[in-house]
Short mmCIF file of C-alpha atoms in Angstrom, two decimals:
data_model
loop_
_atom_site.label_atom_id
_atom_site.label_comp_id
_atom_site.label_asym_id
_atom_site.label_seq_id
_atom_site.Cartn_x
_atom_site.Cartn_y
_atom_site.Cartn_z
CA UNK E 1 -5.21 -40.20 7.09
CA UNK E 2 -1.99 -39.84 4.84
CA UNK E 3 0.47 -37.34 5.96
CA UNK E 4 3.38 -36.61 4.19
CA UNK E 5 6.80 -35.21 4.77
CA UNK E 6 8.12 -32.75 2.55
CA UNK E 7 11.93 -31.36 2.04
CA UNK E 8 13.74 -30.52 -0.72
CA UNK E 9 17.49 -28.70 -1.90
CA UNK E 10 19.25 -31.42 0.27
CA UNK E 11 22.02 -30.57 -2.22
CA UNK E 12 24.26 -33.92 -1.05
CA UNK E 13 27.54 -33.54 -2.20
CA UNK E 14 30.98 -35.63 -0.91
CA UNK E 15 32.44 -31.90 0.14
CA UNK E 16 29.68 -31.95 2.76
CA UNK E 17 28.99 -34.81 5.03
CA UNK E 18 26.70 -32.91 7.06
CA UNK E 19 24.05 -33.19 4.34
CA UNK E 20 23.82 -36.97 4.09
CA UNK E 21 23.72 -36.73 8.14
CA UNK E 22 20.76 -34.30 7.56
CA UNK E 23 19.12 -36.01 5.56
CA UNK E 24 19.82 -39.39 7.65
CA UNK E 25 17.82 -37.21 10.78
CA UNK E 26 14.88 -35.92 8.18
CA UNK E 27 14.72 -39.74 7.51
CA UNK E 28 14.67 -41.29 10.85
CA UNK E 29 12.06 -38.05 11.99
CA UNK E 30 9.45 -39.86 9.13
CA UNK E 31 9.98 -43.25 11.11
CA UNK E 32 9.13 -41.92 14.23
CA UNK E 33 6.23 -39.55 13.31
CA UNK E 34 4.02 -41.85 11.43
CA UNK E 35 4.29 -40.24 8.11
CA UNK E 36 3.70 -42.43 5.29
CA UNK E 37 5.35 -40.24 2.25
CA UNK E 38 8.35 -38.56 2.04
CA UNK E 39 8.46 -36.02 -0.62
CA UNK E 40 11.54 -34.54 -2.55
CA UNK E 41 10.99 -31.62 -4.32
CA UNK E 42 14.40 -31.71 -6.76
CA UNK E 43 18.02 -30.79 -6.09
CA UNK E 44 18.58 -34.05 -3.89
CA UNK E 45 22.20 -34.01 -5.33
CA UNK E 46 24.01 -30.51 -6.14
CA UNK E 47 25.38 -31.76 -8.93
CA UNK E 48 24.52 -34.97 -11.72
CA UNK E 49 28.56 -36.34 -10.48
CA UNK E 50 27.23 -36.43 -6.66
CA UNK E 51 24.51 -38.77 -7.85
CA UNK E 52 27.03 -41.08 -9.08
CA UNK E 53 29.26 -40.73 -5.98
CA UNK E 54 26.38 -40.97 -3.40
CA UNK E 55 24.00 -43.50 -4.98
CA UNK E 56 25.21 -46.50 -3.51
CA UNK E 57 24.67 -45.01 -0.08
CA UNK E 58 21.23 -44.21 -0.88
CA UNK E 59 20.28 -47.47 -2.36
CA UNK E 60 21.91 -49.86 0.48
CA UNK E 61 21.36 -47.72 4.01
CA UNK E 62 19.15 -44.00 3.80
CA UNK E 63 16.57 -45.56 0.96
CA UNK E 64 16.21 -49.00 1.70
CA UNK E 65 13.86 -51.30 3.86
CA UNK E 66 11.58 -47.74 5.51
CA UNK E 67 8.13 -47.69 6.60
CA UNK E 68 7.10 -45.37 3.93
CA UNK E 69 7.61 -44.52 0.48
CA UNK E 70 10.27 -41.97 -0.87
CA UNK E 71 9.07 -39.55 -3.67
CA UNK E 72 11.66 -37.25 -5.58
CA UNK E 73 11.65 -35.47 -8.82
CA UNK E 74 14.54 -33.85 -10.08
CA UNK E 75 15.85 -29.80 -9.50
CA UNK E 76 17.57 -27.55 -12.31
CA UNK E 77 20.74 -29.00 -10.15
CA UNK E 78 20.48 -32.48 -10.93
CA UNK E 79 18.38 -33.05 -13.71
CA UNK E 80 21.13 -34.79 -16.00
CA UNK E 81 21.60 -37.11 -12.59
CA UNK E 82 18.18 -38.77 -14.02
CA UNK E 83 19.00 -39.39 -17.76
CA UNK E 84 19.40 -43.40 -17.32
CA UNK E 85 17.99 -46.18 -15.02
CA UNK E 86 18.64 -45.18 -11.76
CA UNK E 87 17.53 -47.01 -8.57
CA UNK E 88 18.22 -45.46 -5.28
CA UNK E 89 16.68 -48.31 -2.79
CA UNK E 90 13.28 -50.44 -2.49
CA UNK E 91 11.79 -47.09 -0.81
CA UNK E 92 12.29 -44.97 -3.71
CA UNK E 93 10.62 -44.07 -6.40
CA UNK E 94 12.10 -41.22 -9.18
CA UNK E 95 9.44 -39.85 -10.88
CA UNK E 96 10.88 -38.85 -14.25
CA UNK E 97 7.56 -39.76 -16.35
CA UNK E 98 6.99 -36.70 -18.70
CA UNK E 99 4.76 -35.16 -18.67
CA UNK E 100 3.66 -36.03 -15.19
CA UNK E 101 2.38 -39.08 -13.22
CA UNK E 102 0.79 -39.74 -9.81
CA UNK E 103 1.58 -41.55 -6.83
CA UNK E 104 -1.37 -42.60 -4.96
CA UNK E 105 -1.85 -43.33 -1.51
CA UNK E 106 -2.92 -47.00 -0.71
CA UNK E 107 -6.21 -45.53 1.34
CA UNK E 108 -7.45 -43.23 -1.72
CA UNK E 109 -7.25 -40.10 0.11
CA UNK E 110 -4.34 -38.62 -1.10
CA UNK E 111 -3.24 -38.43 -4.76
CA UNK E 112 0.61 -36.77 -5.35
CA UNK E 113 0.64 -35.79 -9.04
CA UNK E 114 4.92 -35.43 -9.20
CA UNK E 115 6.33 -32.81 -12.00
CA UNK E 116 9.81 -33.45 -13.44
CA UNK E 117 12.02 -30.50 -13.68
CA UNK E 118 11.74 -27.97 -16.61
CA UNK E 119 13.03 -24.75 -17.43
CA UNK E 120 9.32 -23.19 -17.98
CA UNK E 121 5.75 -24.04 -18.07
CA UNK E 122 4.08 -24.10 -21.45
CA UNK E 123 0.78 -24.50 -22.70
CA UNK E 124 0.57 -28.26 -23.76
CA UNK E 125 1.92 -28.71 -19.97
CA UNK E 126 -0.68 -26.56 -18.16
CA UNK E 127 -3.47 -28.03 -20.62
CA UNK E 128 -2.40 -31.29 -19.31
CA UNK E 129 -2.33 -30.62 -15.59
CA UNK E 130 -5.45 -29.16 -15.85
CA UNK E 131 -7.65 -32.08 -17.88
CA UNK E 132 -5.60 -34.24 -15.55
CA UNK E 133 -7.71 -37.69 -14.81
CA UNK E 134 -10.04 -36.60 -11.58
CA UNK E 135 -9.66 -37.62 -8.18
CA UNK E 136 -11.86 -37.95 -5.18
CA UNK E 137 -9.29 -36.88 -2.49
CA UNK E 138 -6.62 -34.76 -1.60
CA UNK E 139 -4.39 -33.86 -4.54
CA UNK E 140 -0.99 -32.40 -4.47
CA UNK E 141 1.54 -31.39 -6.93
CA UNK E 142 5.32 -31.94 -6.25
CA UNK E 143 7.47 -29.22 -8.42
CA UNK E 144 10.74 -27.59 -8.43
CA UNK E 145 9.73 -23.99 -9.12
CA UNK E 146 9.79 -20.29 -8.75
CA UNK E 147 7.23 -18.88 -7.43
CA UNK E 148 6.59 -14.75 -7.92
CA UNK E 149 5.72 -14.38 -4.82
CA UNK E 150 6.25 -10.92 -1.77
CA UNK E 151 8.83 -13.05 -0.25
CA UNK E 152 11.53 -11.23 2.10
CA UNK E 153 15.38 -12.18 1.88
CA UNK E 154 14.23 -15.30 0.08
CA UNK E 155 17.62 -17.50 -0.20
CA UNK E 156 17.93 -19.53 -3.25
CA UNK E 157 21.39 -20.99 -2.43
CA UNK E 158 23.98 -20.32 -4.72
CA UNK E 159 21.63 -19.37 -7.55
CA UNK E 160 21.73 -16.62 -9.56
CA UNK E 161 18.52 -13.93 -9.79
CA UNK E 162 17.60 -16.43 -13.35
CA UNK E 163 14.11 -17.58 -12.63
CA UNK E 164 13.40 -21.63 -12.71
CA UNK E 165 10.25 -22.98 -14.16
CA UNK E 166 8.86 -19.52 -12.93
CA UNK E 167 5.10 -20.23 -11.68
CA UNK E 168 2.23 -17.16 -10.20
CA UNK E 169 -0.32 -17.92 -7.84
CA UNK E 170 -2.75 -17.01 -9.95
CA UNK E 171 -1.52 -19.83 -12.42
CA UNK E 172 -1.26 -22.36 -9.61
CA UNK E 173 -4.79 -21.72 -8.45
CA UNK E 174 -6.48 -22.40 -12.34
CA UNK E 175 -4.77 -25.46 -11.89
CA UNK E 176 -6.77 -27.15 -8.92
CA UNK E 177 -4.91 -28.57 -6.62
CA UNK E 178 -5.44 -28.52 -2.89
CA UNK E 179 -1.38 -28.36 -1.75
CA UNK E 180 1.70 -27.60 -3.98
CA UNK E 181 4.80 -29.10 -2.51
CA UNK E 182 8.01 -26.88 -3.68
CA UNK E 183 11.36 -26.93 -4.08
CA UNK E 184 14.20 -24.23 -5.34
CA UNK E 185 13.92 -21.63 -2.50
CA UNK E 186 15.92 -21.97 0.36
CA UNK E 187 14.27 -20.34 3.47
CA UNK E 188 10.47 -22.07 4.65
CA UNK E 189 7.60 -20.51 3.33
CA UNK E 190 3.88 -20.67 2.73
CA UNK E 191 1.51 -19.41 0.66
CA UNK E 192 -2.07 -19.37 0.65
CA UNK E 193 -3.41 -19.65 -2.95
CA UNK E 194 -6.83 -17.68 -3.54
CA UNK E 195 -8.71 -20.80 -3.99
CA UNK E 196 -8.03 -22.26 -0.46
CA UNK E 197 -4.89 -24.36 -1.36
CA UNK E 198 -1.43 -24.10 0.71
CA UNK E 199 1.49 -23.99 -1.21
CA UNK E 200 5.27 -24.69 0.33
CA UNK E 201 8.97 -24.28 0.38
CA UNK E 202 10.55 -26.29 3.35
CA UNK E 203 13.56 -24.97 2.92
CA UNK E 204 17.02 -26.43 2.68
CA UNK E 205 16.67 -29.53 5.89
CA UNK E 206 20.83 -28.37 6.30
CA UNK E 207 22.10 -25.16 5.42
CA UNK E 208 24.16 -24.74 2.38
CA UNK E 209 25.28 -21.48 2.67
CA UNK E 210 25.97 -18.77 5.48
CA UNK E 211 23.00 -16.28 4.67
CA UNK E 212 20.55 -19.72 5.42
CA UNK E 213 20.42 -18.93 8.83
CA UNK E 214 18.30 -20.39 11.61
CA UNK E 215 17.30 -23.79 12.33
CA UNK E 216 15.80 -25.96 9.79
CA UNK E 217 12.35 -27.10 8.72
CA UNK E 218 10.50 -29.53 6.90
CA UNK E 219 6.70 -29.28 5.62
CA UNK E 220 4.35 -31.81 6.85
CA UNK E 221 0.96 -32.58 5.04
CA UNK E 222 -1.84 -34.13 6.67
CA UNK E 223 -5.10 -33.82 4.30
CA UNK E 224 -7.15 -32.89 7.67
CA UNK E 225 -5.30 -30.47 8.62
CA UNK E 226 -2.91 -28.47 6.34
CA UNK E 227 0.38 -27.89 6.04
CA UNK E 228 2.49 -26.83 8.79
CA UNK E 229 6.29 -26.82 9.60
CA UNK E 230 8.28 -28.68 11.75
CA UNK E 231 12.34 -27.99 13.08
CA UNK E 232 15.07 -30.02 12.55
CA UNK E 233 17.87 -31.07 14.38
CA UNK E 234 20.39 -30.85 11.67
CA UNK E 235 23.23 -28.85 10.77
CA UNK E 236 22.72 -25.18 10.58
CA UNK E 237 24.03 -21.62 10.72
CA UNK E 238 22.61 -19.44 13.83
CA UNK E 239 23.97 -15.51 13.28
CA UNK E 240 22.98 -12.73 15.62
CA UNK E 241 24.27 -8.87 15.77
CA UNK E 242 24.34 -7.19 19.36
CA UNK E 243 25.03 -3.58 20.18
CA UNK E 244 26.39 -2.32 23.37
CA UNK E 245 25.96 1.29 24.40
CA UNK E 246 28.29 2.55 28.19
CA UNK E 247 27.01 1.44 30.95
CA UNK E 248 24.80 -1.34 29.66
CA UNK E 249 27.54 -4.08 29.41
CA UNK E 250 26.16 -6.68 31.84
CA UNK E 251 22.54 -6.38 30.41
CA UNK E 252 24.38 -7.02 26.71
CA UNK E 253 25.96 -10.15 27.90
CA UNK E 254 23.28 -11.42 29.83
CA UNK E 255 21.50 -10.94 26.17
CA UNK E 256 24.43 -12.71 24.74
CA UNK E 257 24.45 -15.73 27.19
CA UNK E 258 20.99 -16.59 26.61
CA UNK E 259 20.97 -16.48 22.91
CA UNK E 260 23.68 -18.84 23.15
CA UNK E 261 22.27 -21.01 25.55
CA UNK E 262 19.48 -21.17 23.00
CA UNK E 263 20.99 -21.22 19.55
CA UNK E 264 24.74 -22.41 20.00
CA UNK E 265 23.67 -26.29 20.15
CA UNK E 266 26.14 -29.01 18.85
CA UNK E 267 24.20 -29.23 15.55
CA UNK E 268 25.12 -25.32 14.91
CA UNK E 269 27.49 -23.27 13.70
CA UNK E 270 26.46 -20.41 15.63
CA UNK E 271 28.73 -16.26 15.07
CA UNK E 272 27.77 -13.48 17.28
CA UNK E 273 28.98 -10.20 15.83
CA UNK E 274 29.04 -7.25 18.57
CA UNK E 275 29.55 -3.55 18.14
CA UNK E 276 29.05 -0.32 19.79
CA UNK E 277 31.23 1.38 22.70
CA UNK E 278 31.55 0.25 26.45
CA UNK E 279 33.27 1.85 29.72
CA UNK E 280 34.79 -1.13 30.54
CA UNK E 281 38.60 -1.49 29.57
CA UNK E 282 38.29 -3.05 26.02
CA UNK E 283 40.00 -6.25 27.44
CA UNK E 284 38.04 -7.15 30.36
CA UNK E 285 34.86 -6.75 28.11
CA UNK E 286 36.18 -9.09 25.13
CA UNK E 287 36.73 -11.60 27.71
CA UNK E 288 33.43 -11.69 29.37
CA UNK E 289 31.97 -11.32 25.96
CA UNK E 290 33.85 -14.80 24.33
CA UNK E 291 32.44 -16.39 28.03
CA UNK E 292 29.19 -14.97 27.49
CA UNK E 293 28.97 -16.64 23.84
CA UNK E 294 30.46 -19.64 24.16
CA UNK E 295 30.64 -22.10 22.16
CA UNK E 296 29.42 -19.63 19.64
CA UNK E 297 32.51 -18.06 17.52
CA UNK E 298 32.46 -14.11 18.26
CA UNK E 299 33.92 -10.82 16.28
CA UNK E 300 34.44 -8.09 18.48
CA UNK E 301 33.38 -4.86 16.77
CA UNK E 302 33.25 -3.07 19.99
CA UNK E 303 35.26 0.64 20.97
CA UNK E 304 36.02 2.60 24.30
CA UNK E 305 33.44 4.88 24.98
CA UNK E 306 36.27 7.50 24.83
CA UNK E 307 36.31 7.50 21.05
CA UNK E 308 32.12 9.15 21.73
CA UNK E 309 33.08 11.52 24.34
CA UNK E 310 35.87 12.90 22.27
CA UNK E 311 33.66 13.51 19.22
CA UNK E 312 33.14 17.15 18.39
CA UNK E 313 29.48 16.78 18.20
CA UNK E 314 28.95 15.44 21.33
CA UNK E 315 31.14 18.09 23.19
CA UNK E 316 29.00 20.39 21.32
CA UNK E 317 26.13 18.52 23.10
CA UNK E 318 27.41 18.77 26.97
CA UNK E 319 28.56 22.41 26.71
CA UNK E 320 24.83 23.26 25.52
CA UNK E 321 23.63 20.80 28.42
CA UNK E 322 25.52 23.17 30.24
CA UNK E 323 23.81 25.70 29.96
CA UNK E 324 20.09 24.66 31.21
CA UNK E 325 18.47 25.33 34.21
CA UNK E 326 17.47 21.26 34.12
CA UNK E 327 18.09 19.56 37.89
CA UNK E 328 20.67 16.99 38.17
CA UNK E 329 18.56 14.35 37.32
CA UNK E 330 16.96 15.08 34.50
CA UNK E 331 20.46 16.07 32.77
CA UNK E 332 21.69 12.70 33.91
CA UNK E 333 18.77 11.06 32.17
CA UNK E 334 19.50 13.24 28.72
CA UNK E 335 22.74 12.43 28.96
CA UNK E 336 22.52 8.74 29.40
CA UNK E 337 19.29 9.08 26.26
CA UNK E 338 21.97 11.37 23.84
CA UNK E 339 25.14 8.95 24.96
CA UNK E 340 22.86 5.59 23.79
CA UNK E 341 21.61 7.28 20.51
CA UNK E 342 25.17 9.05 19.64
CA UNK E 343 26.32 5.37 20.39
CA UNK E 344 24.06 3.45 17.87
CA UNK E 345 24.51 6.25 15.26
CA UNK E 346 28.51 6.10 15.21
CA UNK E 347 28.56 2.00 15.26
CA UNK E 348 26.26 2.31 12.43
CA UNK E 349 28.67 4.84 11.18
CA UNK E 350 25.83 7.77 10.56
CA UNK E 351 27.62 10.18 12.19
#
């Protein structure tokens, strides 16, 4: 059975090592995993002068002499990259053929019908897909699009809200195919199309930008079985906000320490950001939080508790308190309950 890796917005770029490195690790995860494809889905380069800069690495180390083929079409980045004859390495194919052509897996079960970027879909394009020559197995179509989809905080890099070659699912399912293998979004997704076909963003393999958060993810295909996502080891921002409320320092760092255990790994750039109040001296807590964190950087957003009991509101609160018939305990509870929610509410600036 074929199965087939897909990435795309590697956005390679001189500025940014990192991304050849990322892609180097995508590369070297195909070799070990038995995949026999790897897909592209446009933006390899952020810009048509990266090509130019980058190509002889691609053609004489990352491209060259692999165990399976390399796919790519071209993004709305680096279309212009693809104007002349270009040759990347012996594992590499650019599909540039207008208005599409197919790459065809040597067992007959998968067919890859490969899109070059444009800035919309038309009618002679969609007549064409669809009277495309049939195919017994597996067909998938590798585009660089945007899909109007429910996504939430969808990250599109440093693009504007201007829609690319803007696609609907209900266009991709008259079109037929079984998988749709994306690029243009930034964060992983996937869609189930009404006719039983799996469409999919993988996701930038190395973040580009702060707000792509998390680690990252490629899409693999197996015909079988679907599409599903696997993590990368590549470089990545990892962001998390914390908020202490008085009294519950030690439980906050002990939440601090193990996200950093977790997510503050040499391939990260991993920020915690921590605010609310504590009873601790303000000192003595920033230096068990930076402990806590590390390696991760950390902004302090914290404030003495003081700054809570001094509030109007909340001495309006106690003197009522005051004035129950409530046992110790249960004002000790209410007052520990009103201190925790008065907390959040002033970090969050509410009150």
């Amino acid at each position: 059975m074929t199965r087939v890796l897909h990435t795309a917005d590697v956005h390679l770029t001189p500025d940014y090592p990192e991304r050849k490195k990322g892609l180097r690790t995508l590369l070297e995860r195909a070799e070990s995993s038995d995949i026999d494809v790897v897909t592209i889905g446009g933006d390899l380069f952020d810009q048509p002068e990266s090509m130019e800069q980058l190509r002889t690495d691609l053609r004489n180390d990352l491209f060259t002499d692999r165990s399976f083929d390399i796919i790519l079409i071209p993004g709305n980045h680096d279309i212009e990259a693809y104007r002349g004859d270009v040759f990347f390495g012996d594992a590499c194919t650019v599909m540039t053929e207008e208005p599409f052509s197919h790459w065809t897996a040597p067992n007959d079960d998968l067919r890859i019908t490969a899109l070059p970027y444009r800035e919309r879909p038309d009618d002679e394009l969609l007549l064409a897909l669809q009277d495309r020559t049939p195919f017994d197995g597996h067909e998938a179509l590798l585009l660089h699009c945007s899909l109007n989809a429910p996504f939430d905080g969808y990250e599109t890099g440093e693009e504007t809200a201007r829609q690319y070659f803007p696609v609907t699912e209900e266009l991709l399912a008259e079109l037929g195919f079984d998988s749709y293998l994306a690029g243009h979004y930034h964060s992983p997704h996937k869609v189930s199309i009404s006719t039983g076909a799996v469409f999919t963003y993988p996701g930038t393999p190395v973040s580009t930008s702060t707000s792509e958060t998390g680690q990252r993810r490629v899409s693999i295909l197996d015909p079988g079985n679907g599409i599903e996502f696997e993590t990368l080891e590549t470089y990545h921002y990892a962001a998390r906000e914390f908020t202490v409320t008085p009294g519950c320092e030690d439980a906050l760092l002990a939440d601090v320490r193990e996200w950093s255990d977790q997510h503050a790994v040499d391939y990260a750039d991993a920020s915690v950001h921590v605010d609310g109040f504590v009873e601790m001296p303000e000192d003595a807590f920033h230096e068990e939080l930076q402990a806590a964190a590390a390696p991760a950087t950390v902004t302090n957003a914290t404030r003495s508790v003081e700054q809570v009991l001094s509030h109007p509101l909340f001495r309006s609160f106690q003197a009522e308190l005051e004035d129950t018939d409530w046992d110790e305990e249960t004002v000790d509870r209410v007052t520990e309950r009103t201190l925790d929610v008065f907390s959040q509410l002033s970090a969050r600036g509410e009150i």
